[in-house]
PDB file of C-alpha atoms in Angstrom:
ATOM      1  CA  MET A  15      25.880   2.212  28.136  1.00 50.00           C
ATOM      2  CA  THR A  16      25.178  -0.847  26.017  1.00 58.00           C
ATOM      3  CA  ASP A  17      27.146  -3.986  26.836  1.00 62.00           C
ATOM      4  CA  VAL A  18      26.931  -7.191  24.836  1.00 55.00           C
ATOM      5  CA  ALA A  19      28.115  -9.989  27.093  1.00 54.00           C
ATOM      6  CA  SER A  20      31.286 -11.668  25.886  1.00 42.00           C
ATOM      7  CA  GLU A  21      31.083 -15.314  24.812  1.00 41.00           C
ATOM      8  CA  SER A  22      33.742 -17.610  23.358  1.00 37.00           C
ATOM      9  CA  SER A  23      31.234 -18.787  20.731  1.00 41.00           C
ATOM     10  CA  PRO A  24      28.459 -16.218  20.310  1.00 47.00           C
ATOM     11  CA  ARG A  25      25.040 -17.809  19.849  1.00 56.00           C
ATOM     12  CA  CYS A  26      23.274 -15.652  17.291  1.00 60.00           C
ATOM     13  CA  ILE A  27      19.713 -15.519  16.040  1.00 58.00           C
ATOM     14  CA  ALA A  28      19.282 -15.335  12.276  1.00 58.00           C
ATOM     15  CA  VAL A  29      16.045 -13.390  12.707  1.00 81.00           C
ATOM     16  CA  VAL A  30      14.487 -11.992  15.870  1.00 92.00           C
ATOM     17  CA  HIS A  31      10.791 -12.717  15.498  1.00 95.00           C
ATOM     18  CA  ALA A  32       9.663 -11.515  18.931  1.00 97.00           C
ATOM     19  CA  VAL A  33      10.737  -9.479  21.930  1.00 98.00           C
ATOM     20  CA  LEU A  34       9.184 -10.192  25.321  1.00 98.00           C
ATOM     21  CA  PHE A  35       9.313  -7.595  28.074  1.00 98.00           C
ATOM     22  CA  ASP A  36       8.938  -7.536  31.802  1.00 98.00           C
ATOM     23  CA  TYR A  37       6.635  -4.713  32.953  1.00 98.00           C
ATOM     24  CA  GLY A  38       7.585  -2.972  36.203  1.00 95.00           C
ATOM     25  CA  HIS A  39      11.112  -1.481  36.315  1.00 96.00           C
ATOM     26  CA  THR A  40      11.580  -2.486  32.680  1.00 97.00           C
ATOM     27  CA  LEU A  41       9.003  -0.652  30.570  1.00 97.00           C
ATOM     28  CA  THR A  42       8.190   1.831  33.325  1.00 95.00           C
ATOM     29  CA  ASP A  43       9.400   2.861  36.774  1.00 92.00           C
ATOM     30  CA  PHE A  44       6.918   1.012  38.986  1.00 83.00           C
ATOM     31  CA  THR A  45       7.047   3.441  41.913  1.00 81.00           C
ATOM     32  CA  LEU A  46       3.735   3.262  43.746  1.00 77.00           C
ATOM     33  CA  ALA A  47       1.903   6.409  44.864  1.00 79.00           C
ATOM     34  CA  GLU A  48       1.823   5.594  48.563  1.00 77.00           C
ATOM     35  CA  ASP A  49       0.937   9.223  49.310  1.00 80.00           C
ATOM     36  CA  GLU A  50      -2.502   8.408  47.921  1.00 90.00           C
ATOM     37  CA  LEU A  51      -3.152   5.645  50.445  1.00 93.00           C
ATOM     38  CA  LEU A  52      -4.531   7.852  53.213  1.00 93.00           C
ATOM     39  CA  LEU A  53      -7.200   9.311  50.932  1.00 94.00           C
ATOM     40  CA  CYS A  54      -7.945   5.816  49.680  1.00 96.00           C
ATOM     41  CA  TYR A  55      -8.430   4.364  53.147  1.00 96.00           C
ATOM     42  CA  MET A  56     -10.568   7.283  54.237  1.00 94.00           C
ATOM     43  CA  ALA A  57     -12.875   6.225  51.380  1.00 95.00           C
ATOM     44  CA  VAL A  58     -12.528   2.555  52.354  1.00 95.00           C
ATOM     45  CA  ARG A  59     -13.517   3.370  55.912  1.00 93.00           C
ATOM     46  CA  SER A  60     -16.619   5.207  54.706  1.00 90.00           C
ATOM     47  CA  LEU A  61     -17.526   2.218  52.533  1.00 90.00           C
ATOM     48  CA  LEU A  62     -17.172  -0.141  55.491  1.00 91.00           C
ATOM     49  CA  GLU A  63     -19.352   1.894  57.831  1.00 85.00           C
ATOM     50  CA  ALA A  64     -22.484   0.303  56.356  1.00 78.00           C
ATOM     51  CA  GLU A  65     -21.092  -3.208  56.957  1.00 75.00           C
ATOM     52  CA  ALA A  66     -19.434  -2.768  60.313  1.00 73.00           C
ATOM     53  CA  ARG A  67     -21.087  -3.822  63.554  1.00 71.00           C
ATOM     54  CA  GLN A  68     -18.216  -2.445  65.578  1.00 73.00           C
ATOM     55  CA  GLU A  69     -16.091   0.625  65.969  1.00 84.00           C
ATOM     56  CA  LEU A  70     -13.917   0.933  62.888  1.00 90.00           C
ATOM     57  CA  PRO A  71     -10.181   1.658  63.073  1.00 91.00           C
ATOM     58  CA  SER A  72      -9.038   5.001  61.721  1.00 94.00           C
ATOM     59  CA  ALA A  73      -7.909   5.276  58.104  1.00 94.00           C
ATOM     60  CA  GLU A  74      -4.297   5.409  59.309  1.00 95.00           C
ATOM     61  CA  SER A  75      -4.801   2.223  61.327  1.00 95.00           C
ATOM     62  CA  LEU A  76      -6.487   0.467  58.404  1.00 95.00           C
ATOM     63  CA  ILE A  77      -3.415   1.155  56.286  1.00 95.00           C
ATOM     64  CA  LYS A  78      -1.257  -0.631  58.875  1.00 95.00           C
ATOM     65  CA  LEU A  79      -3.722  -3.443  59.544  1.00 96.00           C
ATOM     66  CA  VAL A  80      -4.737  -4.132  55.959  1.00 97.00           C
ATOM     67  CA  SER A  81      -2.570  -2.538  53.264  1.00 96.00           C
ATOM     68  CA  GLN A  82       0.781  -3.039  54.945  1.00 96.00           C
ATOM     69  CA  LYS A  83      -0.104  -6.590  55.993  1.00 97.00           C
ATOM     70  CA  VAL A  84      -1.032  -7.525  52.420  1.00 97.00           C
ATOM     71  CA  THR A  85       2.172  -5.943  51.139  1.00 96.00           C
ATOM     72  CA  MET A  86       4.207  -7.840  53.735  1.00 97.00           C
ATOM     73  CA  GLU A  87       2.653 -11.202  52.814  1.00 98.00           C
ATOM     74  CA  ILE A  88       3.415 -10.623  49.147  1.00 98.00           C
ATOM     75  CA  ALA A  89       6.999  -9.608  49.942  1.00 97.00           C
ATOM     76  CA  GLN A  90       7.517 -12.681  52.121  1.00 98.00           C
ATOM     77  CA  SER A  91       6.226 -14.907  49.337  1.00 98.00           C
ATOM     78  CA  TYR A  92       8.727 -13.424  46.906  1.00 96.00           C
ATOM     79  CA  GLU A  93      11.554 -13.707  49.434  1.00 96.00           C
ATOM     80  CA  ALA A  94      10.712 -17.391  49.800  1.00 97.00           C
ATOM     81  CA  GLN A  95      10.934 -17.646  45.979  1.00 96.00           C
ATOM     82  CA  ASP A  96       7.431 -19.083  45.763  1.00 97.00           C
ATOM     83  CA  LEU A  97       6.357 -19.690  42.183  1.00 98.00           C
ATOM     84  CA  GLN A  98       2.644 -19.981  42.899  1.00 98.00           C
ATOM     85  CA  GLU A  99       0.935 -16.596  42.691  1.00 98.00           C
ATOM     86  CA  LEU A 100      -1.178 -15.411  45.616  1.00 98.00           C
ATOM     87  CA  ASP A 101      -4.871 -14.483  45.489  1.00 98.00           C
ATOM     88  CA  ILE A 102      -4.959 -10.744  46.166  1.00 98.00           C
ATOM     89  CA  VAL A 103      -8.613 -10.798  47.232  1.00 98.00           C
ATOM     90  CA  GLU A 104      -7.922 -13.615  49.690  1.00 98.00           C
ATOM     91  CA  LEU A 105      -5.018 -11.617  51.133  1.00 98.00           C
ATOM     92  CA  PHE A 106      -7.240  -8.603  51.688  1.00 98.00           C
ATOM     93  CA  SER A 107     -10.014 -10.805  53.078  1.00 97.00           C
ATOM     94  CA  ARG A 108      -7.690 -12.325  55.704  1.00 97.00           C
ATOM     95  CA  ALA A 109      -6.293  -8.950  56.698  1.00 97.00           C
ATOM     96  CA  LEU A 110      -9.773  -7.465  57.081  1.00 95.00           C
ATOM     97  CA  SER A 111     -10.925 -10.557  58.971  1.00 94.00           C
ATOM     98  CA  ASP A 112      -8.104 -10.054  61.469  1.00 93.00           C
ATOM     99  CA  THR A 113      -9.627  -6.655  62.273  1.00 90.00           C
ATOM    100  CA  GLY A 114     -12.994  -8.332  62.961  1.00 89.00           C
ATOM    101  CA  LEU A 115     -14.523  -7.558  59.558  1.00 90.00           C
ATOM    102  CA  GLU A 116     -15.977 -10.595  57.754  1.00 90.00           C
ATOM    103  CA  LEU A 117     -16.926  -9.238  54.340  1.00 92.00           C
ATOM    104  CA  PRO A 118     -18.356 -10.749  51.142  1.00 94.00           C
ATOM    105  CA  ARG A 119     -15.756 -11.384  48.448  1.00 95.00           C
ATOM    106  CA  GLY A 120     -17.295  -8.798  46.128  1.00 96.00           C
ATOM    107  CA  LEU A 121     -16.828  -6.036  48.699  1.00 95.00           C
ATOM    108  CA  VAL A 122     -13.277  -7.159  49.463  1.00 97.00           C
ATOM    109  CA  GLU A 123     -12.476  -7.057  45.750  1.00 97.00           C
ATOM    110  CA  SER A 124     -13.832  -3.502  45.609  1.00 97.00           C
ATOM    111  CA  ILE A 125     -11.443  -2.508  48.409  1.00 97.00           C
ATOM    112  CA  ALA A 126      -8.518  -4.153  46.613  1.00 98.00           C
ATOM    113  CA  GLU A 127      -9.518  -2.241  43.482  1.00 98.00           C
ATOM    114  CA  MET A 128      -9.681   1.064  45.351  1.00 97.00           C
ATOM    115  CA  GLU A 129      -6.183   0.557  46.696  1.00 96.00           C
ATOM    116  CA  HIS A 130      -4.832  -0.467  43.312  1.00 96.00           C
ATOM    117  CA  ARG A 131      -6.204   2.617  41.579  1.00 95.00           C
ATOM    118  CA  ALA A 132      -4.739   4.843  44.297  1.00 95.00           C
ATOM    119  CA  LEU A 133      -1.289   3.254  44.107  1.00 93.00           C
ATOM    120  CA  VAL A 134      -0.925   3.506  40.309  1.00 93.00           C
ATOM    121  CA  ARG A 135      -2.446   6.983  39.997  1.00 91.00           C
ATOM    122  CA  HIS A 136       0.882   8.625  39.115  1.00 90.00           C
ATOM    123  CA  LEU A 137       2.239   5.768  36.986  1.00 93.00           C
ATOM    124  CA  GLU A 138       3.533   6.944  33.596  1.00 93.00           C
ATOM    125  CA  MET A 139       5.120   5.330  30.570  1.00 96.00           C
ATOM    126  CA  PRO A 140       8.214   7.155  29.263  1.00 96.00           C
ATOM    127  CA  LYS A 141       7.748   8.349  25.685  1.00 97.00           C
ATOM    128  CA  GLU A 142      11.121   6.933  24.653  1.00 97.00           C
ATOM    129  CA  ASN A 143      10.064   3.475  25.837  1.00 97.00           C
ATOM    130  CA  LEU A 144       6.783   3.673  23.928  1.00 98.00           C
ATOM    131  CA  ALA A 145       8.870   4.627  20.894  1.00 98.00           C
ATOM    132  CA  VAL A 146      10.871   1.396  21.280  1.00 98.00           C
ATOM    133  CA  LEU A 147       7.666  -0.647  21.123  1.00 98.00           C
ATOM    134  CA  ARG A 148       6.538   1.284  18.061  1.00 98.00           C
ATOM    135  CA  THR A 149       9.870   0.650  16.352  1.00 98.00           C
ATOM    136  CA  LEU A 150       9.670  -3.065  16.984  1.00 98.00           C
ATOM    137  CA  ARG A 151       6.139  -3.249  15.627  1.00 96.00           C
ATOM    138  CA  SER A 152       7.092  -1.203  12.551  1.00 96.00           C
ATOM    139  CA  GLU A 153       9.887  -3.691  11.823  1.00 95.00           C
ATOM    140  CA  GLY A 154       7.473  -6.615  11.997  1.00 95.00           C
ATOM    141  CA  ILE A 155       8.728  -7.920  15.336  1.00 97.00           C
ATOM    142  CA  LYS A 156       6.068  -9.357  17.632  1.00 98.00           C
ATOM    143  CA  VAL A 157       5.890  -7.917  21.139  1.00 98.00           C
ATOM    144  CA  GLY A 158       4.875  -9.697  24.333  1.00 98.00           C
ATOM    145  CA  LEU A 159       4.729  -8.815  28.019  1.00 98.00           C
ATOM    146  CA  VAL A 160       5.369 -11.266  30.880  1.00 98.00           C
ATOM    147  CA  SER A 161       4.946  -9.837  34.368  1.00 98.00           C
ATOM    148  CA  ASN A 162       4.890 -11.029  37.948  1.00 98.00           C
ATOM    149  CA  ALA A 163       2.065  -9.083  39.581  1.00 97.00           C
ATOM    150  CA  THR A 164      -0.281 -10.098  42.395  1.00 97.00           C
ATOM    151  CA  TYR A 165      -2.816  -7.380  41.579  1.00 96.00           C
ATOM    152  CA  LEU A 166      -6.174  -8.037  39.901  1.00 98.00           C
ATOM    153  CA  PRO A 167      -5.550  -8.906  36.229  1.00 98.00           C
ATOM    154  CA  ARG A 168      -8.367  -6.763  34.830  1.00 97.00           C
ATOM    155  CA  LEU A 169      -6.925  -3.710  36.561  1.00 98.00           C
ATOM    156  CA  LEU A 170      -3.427  -4.456  35.297  1.00 98.00           C
ATOM    157  CA  HIS A 171      -4.740  -4.651  31.742  1.00 98.00           C
ATOM    158  CA  GLU A 172      -6.606  -1.367  32.305  1.00 97.00           C
ATOM    159  CA  ASP A 173      -3.282   0.169  33.355  1.00 97.00           C
ATOM    160  CA  LEU A 174      -1.690  -1.032  30.125  1.00 98.00           C
ATOM    161  CA  ASP A 175      -4.524   0.610  28.193  1.00 98.00           C
ATOM    162  CA  ARG A 176      -4.119   3.905  30.049  1.00 97.00           C
ATOM    163  CA  LEU A 177      -0.344   3.951  29.583  1.00 97.00           C
ATOM    164  CA  GLY A 178      -0.620   3.330  25.838  1.00 97.00           C
ATOM    165  CA  ILE A 179       1.103  -0.050  26.063  1.00 98.00           C
ATOM    166  CA  SER A 180      -1.782  -2.338  25.065  1.00 97.00           C
ATOM    167  CA  ARG A 181      -1.989  -1.147  21.480  1.00 97.00           C
ATOM    168  CA  LEU A 182       1.725  -1.849  21.013  1.00 98.00           C
ATOM    169  CA  VAL A 183       1.782  -5.319  22.605  1.00 98.00           C
ATOM    170  CA  ASP A 184       0.446  -8.437  20.897  1.00 98.00           C
ATOM    171  CA  ILE A 185      -0.092 -10.372  24.131  1.00 98.00           C
ATOM    172  CA  ALA A 186       0.351  -9.564  27.825  1.00 98.00           C
ATOM    173  CA  VAL A 187       0.205 -12.145  30.610  1.00 98.00           C
ATOM    174  CA  PHE A 188       0.368 -11.487  34.346  1.00 98.00           C
ATOM    175  CA  SER A 189       1.149 -14.066  37.011  1.00 98.00           C
ATOM    176  CA  SER A 190      -2.126 -13.259  38.761  1.00 98.00           C
ATOM    177  CA  GLU A 191      -4.111 -14.559  35.770  1.00 97.00           C
ATOM    178  CA  ILE A 192      -2.080 -17.701  35.067  1.00 97.00           C
ATOM    179  CA  GLY A 193      -1.349 -18.627  38.694  1.00 98.00           C
ATOM    180  CA  VAL A 194       2.436 -18.977  38.482  1.00 98.00           C
ATOM    181  CA  ARG A 195       5.321 -16.502  38.584  1.00 98.00           C
ATOM    182  CA  LYS A 196       8.531 -16.159  36.634  1.00 98.00           C
ATOM    183  CA  PRO A 197      10.870 -18.011  36.447  1.00 98.00           C
ATOM    184  CA  HIS A 198       8.242 -20.779  36.057  1.00 98.00           C
ATOM    185  CA  PRO A 199       8.379 -21.812  32.385  1.00 98.00           C
ATOM    186  CA  ALA A 200       4.579 -21.888  31.981  1.00 98.00           C
ATOM    187  CA  ILE A 201       4.171 -18.114  32.066  1.00 98.00           C
ATOM    188  CA  PHE A 202       6.856 -17.625  29.389  1.00 98.00           C
ATOM    189  CA  ARG A 203       5.428 -20.424  27.261  1.00 98.00           C
ATOM    190  CA  GLN A 204       1.938 -18.935  27.325  1.00 98.00           C
ATOM    191  CA  VAL A 205       3.236 -15.744  25.728  1.00 98.00           C
ATOM    192  CA  LEU A 206       5.534 -17.543  23.272  1.00 98.00           C
ATOM    193  CA  ASP A 207       2.642 -19.770  22.195  1.00 98.00           C
ATOM    194  CA  GLY A 208       0.377 -16.734  21.871  1.00 98.00           C
ATOM    195  CA  LEU A 209       2.946 -15.081  19.610  1.00 98.00           C
ATOM    196  CA  ASP A 210       3.510 -18.363  17.715  1.00 98.00           C
ATOM    197  CA  VAL A 211       7.296 -18.152  18.063  1.00 97.00           C
ATOM    198  CA  ALA A 212       9.899 -20.615  19.314  1.00 96.00           C
ATOM    199  CA  PRO A 213      12.088 -19.619  22.277  1.00 96.00           C
ATOM    200  CA  HIS A 214      15.232 -19.384  20.108  1.00 94.00           C
ATOM    201  CA  GLU A 215      13.435 -16.832  17.913  1.00 95.00           C
ATOM    202  CA  ALA A 216      12.699 -14.559  20.872  1.00 97.00           C
ATOM    203  CA  VAL A 217      14.596 -12.130  23.101  1.00 97.00           C
ATOM    204  CA  PHE A 218      13.538 -11.369  26.662  1.00 98.00           C
ATOM    205  CA  VAL A 219      14.134  -7.984  28.301  1.00 98.00           C
ATOM    206  CA  GLY A 220      13.861  -7.600  32.077  1.00 98.00           C
ATOM    207  CA  ASP A 221      15.449  -6.177  35.204  1.00 97.00           C
ATOM    208  CA  ARG A 222      15.719  -9.265  37.442  1.00 96.00           C
ATOM    209  CA  LEU A 223      18.427 -11.882  37.046  1.00 96.00           C
ATOM    210  CA  ARG A 224      16.628 -14.882  38.546  1.00 95.00           C
ATOM    211  CA  ASP A 225      13.056 -14.244  37.413  1.00 97.00           C
ATOM    212  CA  ASP A 226      13.662 -12.659  34.010  1.00 98.00           C
ATOM    213  CA  ILE A 227      17.110 -13.631  32.772  1.00 97.00           C
ATOM    214  CA  GLY A 228      17.317 -17.101  34.303  1.00 97.00           C
ATOM    215  CA  GLY A 229      13.714 -17.955  33.538  1.00 98.00           C
ATOM    216  CA  ALA A 230      13.937 -16.931  29.888  1.00 98.00           C
ATOM    217  CA  GLN A 231      17.318 -18.579  29.349  1.00 97.00           C
ATOM    218  CA  SER A 232      16.020 -21.881  30.728  1.00 97.00           C
ATOM    219  CA  LEU A 233      13.677 -22.043  27.740  1.00 97.00           C
ATOM    220  CA  GLY A 234      16.340 -21.043  25.205  1.00 95.00           C
ATOM    221  CA  MET A 235      15.644 -17.337  24.786  1.00 96.00           C
ATOM    222  CA  ARG A 236      18.402 -14.767  24.531  1.00 96.00           C
ATOM    223  CA  THR A 237      18.206 -12.129  27.227  1.00 97.00           C
ATOM    224  CA  VAL A 238      18.838  -8.450  27.848  1.00 97.00           C
ATOM    225  CA  LEU A 239      19.143  -7.016  31.353  1.00 97.00           C
ATOM    226  CA  THR A 240      17.983  -3.422  31.752  1.00 97.00           C
ATOM    227  CA  THR A 241      19.362  -1.271  34.567  1.00 96.00           C
ATOM    228  CA  GLN A 242      17.294   1.823  33.814  1.00 94.00           C
ATOM    229  CA  TYR A 243      15.190   1.670  36.984  1.00 94.00           C
ATOM    230  CA  ARG A 244      16.903  -0.868  39.229  1.00 92.00           C
ATOM    231  CA  ARG A 245      20.270  -2.621  39.236  1.00 91.00           C
ATOM    232  CA  GLU A 246      21.391  -6.107  40.241  1.00 89.00           C
ATOM    233  CA  THR A 247      25.002  -7.146  40.691  1.00 86.00           C
ATOM    234  CA  LEU A 248      26.312  -9.509  38.043  1.00 86.00           C
ATOM    235  CA  ASP A 249      28.415 -12.331  39.451  1.00 81.00           C
ATOM    236  CA  GLY A 250      29.208 -15.908  38.654  1.00 76.00           C
ATOM    237  CA  SER A 251      26.505 -17.327  40.907  1.00 74.00           C
ATOM    238  CA  LYS A 252      23.608 -15.742  39.005  1.00 78.00           C
ATOM    239  CA  PRO A 253      22.301 -16.079  35.458  1.00 91.00           C
ATOM    240  CA  HIS A 254      24.308 -13.928  33.076  1.00 93.00           C
ATOM    241  CA  PRO A 255      22.434 -11.942  30.402  1.00 96.00           C
ATOM    242  CA  ASP A 256      23.537 -11.843  26.783  1.00 94.00           C
ATOM    243  CA  ALA A 257      23.553  -8.039  26.966  1.00 95.00           C
ATOM    244  CA  VAL A 258      23.066  -5.202  29.457  1.00 96.00           C
ATOM    245  CA  ILE A 259      21.485  -1.841  28.659  1.00 97.00           C
ATOM    246  CA  GLY A 260      21.091   1.341  30.693  1.00 96.00           C
ATOM    247  CA  ARG A 261      18.126   2.665  28.730  1.00 97.00           C
ATOM    248  CA  LEU A 262      15.493   0.824  26.724  1.00 97.00           C
ATOM    249  CA  PRO A 263      16.210   2.597  23.387  1.00 97.00           C
ATOM    250  CA  GLU A 264      19.620   0.854  23.392  1.00 97.00           C
ATOM    251  CA  LEU A 265      17.739  -2.385  22.763  1.00 97.00           C
ATOM    252  CA  ILE A 266      17.368  -1.680  19.033  1.00 96.00           C
ATOM    253  CA  ASP A 267      21.131  -1.830  18.440  1.00 94.00           C
ATOM    254  CA  ILE A 268      21.414  -4.923  20.633  1.00 94.00           C
ATOM    255  CA  LEU A 269      18.881  -6.755  18.464  1.00 94.00           C
ATOM    256  CA  LYS A 270      20.894  -5.841  15.367  1.00 90.00           C
ATOM    257  CA  ALA A 271      24.042  -7.195  17.056  1.00 88.00           C
ATOM    258  CA  PHE A 272      22.259 -10.443  17.921  1.00 86.00           C
ATOM    259  CA  THR A 273      21.253 -10.846  14.274  1.00 78.00           C
ATOM    260  CA  THR A 274      24.562  -9.967  12.657  1.00 67.00           C
ATOM    261  CA  CYS A 275      27.208 -11.438  15.011  1.00 57.00           C
ATOM    262  CA  ALA A 276      29.462 -14.070  13.534  1.00 47.00           C
TER     263      ALA A 276
END
């Protein structure tokens, strides 16, 4: 159900020149294929056999010692509301070092890449959400993507290519390539500048109140909260979106309402 937030004096945009999207849980359901991890770490273990001068842990143990430790460090960083993005290769390097494996950065990056490809193997982009991007482009609206993601940027952009998103997005920026996370204004500004639009000419669509809604509003963008894949409770202590949608296709009518409200 579409819900345009009530305001005593609605702040309308004469023309929406750009729409910026979050990525995971906004454009697609970012559920990771953890069932693929065992096969991945069996391959990782085989790769490490040539480097190891010790008995290697089992693939199951490597998942606990490496993958789960990296995931935990990332989660703790988000819980602490850190705005500086972490170096994924450094995280893997420290976790592997704790097992007694001191590896060159290139090899560690290869392991991080192997895990990434395993985790996103089943990731899909809903056709109806691709259709929304096509509609925006056909109407002359610029499209941007602003995502918090610790993974390797080149792999994230490869994912966008595979999912069919890249050809429908004018610019995509991930926190791992700029070094800061939403709600830091720099990551929003990089995309706005790349699109050559002012904040008041843009609408941001995301699933997180603090990172997406609050961050975009702090620059003067109007905002739409999507609850398609995850839901946050709206209350007075958190940023309040200008509209709430249950499915991304509802966005088209919301943009018309933003343009025509009195």
